[in-house]
Amino acid sequence: MFKVLLVDDQKLIREGIRSLLAISGKVQVVAEAADGSSVVAQCQEDLPDVILLDLSMPIMGGIETLQALQQAGVSTPVLVLTTFDEHDLVLQSIQAGAKGFLLKDVSLDTLVAAIAALANGGSFFHPNITERLLTQVRKQPKTAFSKPAAFEGLTDKELEILQLMAAGYSNKEIANALSKSEGTVKNQCSTILSKLGVRDRTRAVLLALELGLISVQQSGG
């Protein structure tokens, strides 16, 4: 039974999601919040396996909540569950540490599968969202995301780090996952950016997606 913290400003939505998850017999909502202001404290108190997070909320929205969780060092994986699928929101969510992104019209089976994936250390992005994201990447100026002329292939270890970057892992989380020092991971991330000819992690992930080096969508089982 996976434990979930449900964060959504609409009470009716929370009640509906809670009831559906209860029907599945695999997920239990152990805590709820109407915005992100109390999420850090609730994670520390209720110890959920996964946070289900809406993006559009008063007081503290989803992106701010993700950032607050990162700053507090909370490692509970976050699955964004929202009505909006603009690629900018997907990118911002990934940058802020989200491990998954689904729309609210998703099926119960997919939602449960996504929760299980995150609880087991994976990530889960709806394939339609991934395809829209790649479509937007392809529309970017070639100077921003094209394969560098002197492209140097990434090693298996670097590809592994790049996949974790795509899943929203911080350098510290990558270091823990790979049993490396944070300094070593930071240096390897710099090497990856240099090889890909980009200036930041988001562009590295976008280019790697475009080149087919990694995949954003993962299933945890």
PDB file of N, CA, C and O in Angstrom, residues 47-80:
ATOM      1  N   LEU A  47       5.258  11.145   6.438  1.00  0.00           N
ATOM      2  CA  LEU A  47       6.167  10.256   5.703  1.00  0.00           C
ATOM      3  C   LEU A  47       5.501   9.560   4.510  1.00  0.00           C
ATOM      4  O   LEU A  47       5.498   8.330   4.398  1.00  0.00           O
ATOM      5  N   PRO A  48       4.939  10.326   3.582  1.00  0.00           N
ATOM      6  CA  PRO A  48       4.326   9.706   2.408  1.00  0.00           C
ATOM      7  C   PRO A  48       5.391   9.132   1.475  1.00  0.00           C
ATOM      8  O   PRO A  48       6.551   9.543   1.502  1.00  0.00           O
ATOM      9  N   ASP A  49       4.977   8.164   0.658  1.00  0.00           N
ATOM     10  CA  ASP A  49       5.881   7.606  -0.354  1.00  0.00           C
ATOM     11  C   ASP A  49       5.959   8.507  -1.575  1.00  0.00           C
ATOM     12  O   ASP A  49       6.984   8.560  -2.254  1.00  0.00           O
ATOM     13  N   VAL A  50       4.857   9.198  -1.862  1.00  0.00           N
ATOM     14  CA  VAL A  50       4.764  10.059  -3.046  1.00  0.00           C
ATOM     15  C   VAL A  50       3.892  11.270  -2.716  1.00  0.00           C
ATOM     16  O   VAL A  50       2.931  11.158  -1.943  1.00  0.00           O
ATOM     17  N   ILE A  51       4.219  12.411  -3.305  1.00  0.00           N
ATOM     18  CA  ILE A  51       3.387  13.607  -3.204  1.00  0.00           C
ATOM     19  C   ILE A  51       2.676  13.799  -4.533  1.00  0.00           C
ATOM     20  O   ILE A  51       3.317  13.848  -5.588  1.00  0.00           O
ATOM     21  N   LEU A  52       1.347  13.900  -4.513  1.00  0.00           N
ATOM     22  CA  LEU A  52       0.571  14.265  -5.696  1.00  0.00           C
ATOM     23  C   LEU A  52       0.332  15.763  -5.625  1.00  0.00           C
ATOM     24  O   LEU A  52      -0.326  16.237  -4.698  1.00  0.00           O
ATOM     25  N   LEU A  53       0.831  16.499  -6.591  1.00  0.00           N
ATOM     26  CA  LEU A  53       0.872  17.960  -6.485  1.00  0.00           C
ATOM     27  C   LEU A  53       0.207  18.655  -7.659  1.00  0.00           C
ATOM     28  O   LEU A  53       0.573  18.425  -8.824  1.00  0.00           O
ATOM     29  N   ASP A  54      -0.763  19.513  -7.366  1.00  0.00           N
ATOM     30  CA  ASP A  54      -1.348  20.392  -8.373  1.00  0.00           C
ATOM     31  C   ASP A  54      -0.400  21.569  -8.580  1.00  0.00           C
ATOM     32  O   ASP A  54       0.403  21.902  -7.699  1.00  0.00           O
ATOM     33  N   LEU A  55      -0.470  22.226  -9.739  1.00  0.00           N
ATOM     34  CA  LEU A  55       0.412  23.360  -9.994  1.00  0.00           C
ATOM     35  C   LEU A  55      -0.247  24.695  -9.683  1.00  0.00           C
ATOM     36  O   LEU A  55       0.377  25.588  -9.114  1.00  0.00           O
ATOM     37  N   SER A  56      -1.501  24.843 -10.062  1.00  0.00           N
ATOM     38  CA  SER A  56      -2.194  26.125  -9.900  1.00  0.00           C
ATOM     39  C   SER A  56      -2.949  26.156  -8.579  1.00  0.00           C
ATOM     40  O   SER A  56      -4.049  25.613  -8.454  1.00  0.00           O
ATOM     41  N   MET A  57      -2.330  26.804  -7.576  1.00  0.00           N
ATOM     42  CA  MET A  57      -2.937  26.902  -6.248  1.00  0.00           C
ATOM     43  C   MET A  57      -2.645  28.272  -5.651  1.00  0.00           C
ATOM     44  O   MET A  57      -1.621  28.885  -5.958  1.00  0.00           O
ATOM     45  N   PRO A  58      -3.530  28.774  -4.789  1.00  0.00           N
ATOM     46  CA  PRO A  58      -3.274  30.056  -4.125  1.00  0.00           C
ATOM     47  C   PRO A  58      -2.215  29.894  -3.031  1.00  0.00           C
ATOM     48  O   PRO A  58      -1.846  28.772  -2.663  1.00  0.00           O
ATOM     49  N   ILE A  59      -1.735  30.998  -2.543  1.00  0.00           N
ATOM     50  CA  ILE A  59      -0.759  31.077  -1.443  1.00  0.00           C
ATOM     51  C   ILE A  59       0.604  30.525  -1.875  1.00  0.00           C
ATOM     52  O   ILE A  59       1.584  31.252  -1.949  1.00  0.00           O
ATOM     53  N   MET A  60       0.688  29.229  -2.129  1.00  0.00           N
ATOM     54  CA  MET A  60       1.927  28.636  -2.641  1.00  0.00           C
ATOM     55  C   MET A  60       1.594  27.622  -3.719  1.00  0.00           C
ATOM     56  O   MET A  60       1.003  26.583  -3.453  1.00  0.00           O
ATOM     57  N   GLY A  61       1.964  27.920  -4.953  1.00  0.00           N
ATOM     58  CA  GLY A  61       1.671  27.053  -6.078  1.00  0.00           C
ATOM     59  C   GLY A  61       2.612  25.866  -6.168  1.00  0.00           C
ATOM     60  O   GLY A  61       3.509  25.674  -5.342  1.00  0.00           O
ATOM     61  N   GLY A  62       2.437  25.069  -7.221  1.00  0.00           N
ATOM     62  CA  GLY A  62       3.183  23.839  -7.353  1.00  0.00           C
ATOM     63  C   GLY A  62       4.682  24.020  -7.544  1.00  0.00           C
ATOM     64  O   GLY A  62       5.487  23.323  -6.921  1.00  0.00           O
ATOM     65  N   ILE A  63       5.079  24.931  -8.436  1.00  0.00           N
ATOM     66  CA  ILE A  63       6.510  25.145  -8.682  1.00  0.00           C
ATOM     67  C   ILE A  63       7.194  25.645  -7.417  1.00  0.00           C
ATOM     68  O   ILE A  63       8.281  25.175  -7.051  1.00  0.00           O
ATOM     69  N   GLU A  64       6.568  26.582  -6.721  1.00  0.00           N
ATOM     70  CA  GLU A  64       7.126  27.080  -5.453  1.00  0.00           C
ATOM     71  C   GLU A  64       7.240  25.950  -4.425  1.00  0.00           C
ATOM     72  O   GLU A  64       8.210  25.885  -3.659  1.00  0.00           O
ATOM     73  N   THR A  65       6.262  25.063  -4.418  1.00  0.00           N
ATOM     74  CA  THR A  65       6.278  23.939  -3.486  1.00  0.00           C
ATOM     75  C   THR A  65       7.439  23.003  -3.789  1.00  0.00           C
ATOM     76  O   THR A  65       8.152  22.555  -2.877  1.00  0.00           O
ATOM     77  N   LEU A  66       7.640  22.711  -5.051  1.00  0.00           N
ATOM     78  CA  LEU A  66       8.761  21.869  -5.458  1.00  0.00           C
ATOM     79  C   LEU A  66      10.092  22.491  -5.018  1.00  0.00           C
ATOM     80  O   LEU A  66      10.987  21.809  -4.510  1.00  0.00           O
ATOM     81  N   GLN A  67      10.208  23.793  -5.212  1.00  0.00           N
ATOM     82  CA  GLN A  67      11.434  24.485  -4.823  1.00  0.00           C
ATOM     83  C   GLN A  67      11.631  24.451  -3.316  1.00  0.00           C
ATOM     84  O   GLN A  67      12.749  24.254  -2.821  1.00  0.00           O
ATOM     85  N   ALA A  68      10.538  24.613  -2.572  1.00  0.00           N
ATOM     86  CA  ALA A  68      10.622  24.566  -1.112  1.00  0.00           C
ATOM     87  C   ALA A  68      11.048  23.185  -0.630  1.00  0.00           C
ATOM     88  O   ALA A  68      11.843  23.052   0.309  1.00  0.00           O
ATOM     89  N   LEU A  69      10.541  22.146  -1.273  1.00  0.00           N
ATOM     90  CA  LEU A  69      10.914  20.780  -0.914  1.00  0.00           C
ATOM     91  C   LEU A  69      12.402  20.543  -1.162  1.00  0.00           C
ATOM     92  O   LEU A  69      13.093  19.929  -0.354  1.00  0.00           O
ATOM     93  N   GLN A  70      12.904  21.052  -2.290  1.00  0.00           N
ATOM     94  CA  GLN A  70      14.326  20.917  -2.594  1.00  0.00           C
ATOM     95  C   GLN A  70      15.179  21.634  -1.556  1.00  0.00           C
ATOM     96  O   GLN A  70      16.169  21.093  -1.060  1.00  0.00           O
ATOM     97  N   GLN A  71      14.777  22.868  -1.239  1.00  0.00           N
ATOM     98  CA  GLN A  71      15.549  23.667  -0.293  1.00  0.00           C
ATOM     99  C   GLN A  71      15.568  23.026   1.093  1.00  0.00           C
ATOM    100  O   GLN A  71      16.557  23.134   1.825  1.00  0.00           O
ATOM    101  N   ALA A  72      14.483  22.346   1.443  1.00  0.00           N
ATOM    102  CA  ALA A  72      14.392  21.693   2.753  1.00  0.00           C
ATOM    103  C   ALA A  72      15.054  20.314   2.759  1.00  0.00           C
ATOM    104  O   ALA A  72      15.135  19.671   3.807  1.00  0.00           O
ATOM    105  N   GLY A  73      15.515  19.872   1.604  1.00  0.00           N
ATOM    106  CA  GLY A  73      16.160  18.567   1.525  1.00  0.00           C
ATOM    107  C   GLY A  73      15.201  17.397   1.618  1.00  0.00           C
ATOM    108  O   GLY A  73      15.604  16.282   1.957  1.00  0.00           O
ATOM    109  N   VAL A  74      13.930  17.637   1.314  1.00  0.00           N
ATOM    110  CA  VAL A  74      12.930  16.563   1.340  1.00  0.00           C
ATOM    111  C   VAL A  74      13.057  15.736   0.060  1.00  0.00           C
ATOM    112  O   VAL A  74      12.963  16.274  -1.039  1.00  0.00           O
ATOM    113  N   SER A  75      13.255  14.444   0.196  1.00  0.00           N
ATOM    114  CA  SER A  75      13.503  13.585  -0.966  1.00  0.00           C
ATOM    115  C   SER A  75      12.265  12.843  -1.455  1.00  0.00           C
ATOM    116  O   SER A  75      12.346  12.065  -2.405  1.00  0.00           O
ATOM    117  N   THR A  76      11.123  13.068  -0.829  1.00  0.00           N
ATOM    118  CA  THR A  76       9.892  12.404  -1.261  1.00  0.00           C
ATOM    119  C   THR A  76       9.602  12.745  -2.720  1.00  0.00           C
ATOM    120  O   THR A  76       9.528  13.920  -3.076  1.00  0.00           O
ATOM    121  N   PRO A  77       9.452  11.756  -3.594  1.00  0.00           N
ATOM    122  CA  PRO A  77       9.217  12.050  -5.013  1.00  0.00           C
ATOM    123  C   PRO A  77       7.867  12.723  -5.239  1.00  0.00           C
ATOM    124  O   PRO A  77       6.886  12.417  -4.560  1.00  0.00           O
ATOM    125  N   VAL A  78       7.849  13.649  -6.191  1.00  0.00           N
ATOM    126  CA  VAL A  78       6.647  14.430  -6.474  1.00  0.00           C
ATOM    127  C   VAL A  78       6.110  14.091  -7.858  1.00  0.00           C
ATOM    128  O   VAL A  78       6.837  14.145  -8.858  1.00  0.00           O
ATOM    129  N   LEU A  79       4.825  13.751  -7.904  1.00  0.00           N
ATOM    130  CA  LEU A  79       4.112  13.526  -9.156  1.00  0.00           C
ATOM    131  C   LEU A  79       3.178  14.703  -9.380  1.00  0.00           C
ATOM    132  O   LEU A  79       2.229  14.896  -8.624  1.00  0.00           O
ATOM    133  N   VAL A  80       3.458  15.508 -10.382  1.00  0.00           N
ATOM    134  CA  VAL A  80       2.593  16.641 -10.713  1.00  0.00           C
ATOM    135  C   VAL A  80       1.339  16.114 -11.398  1.00  0.00           C
ATOM    136  O   VAL A  80       1.425  15.348 -12.363  1.00  0.00           O
TER     137      VAL A  80
END
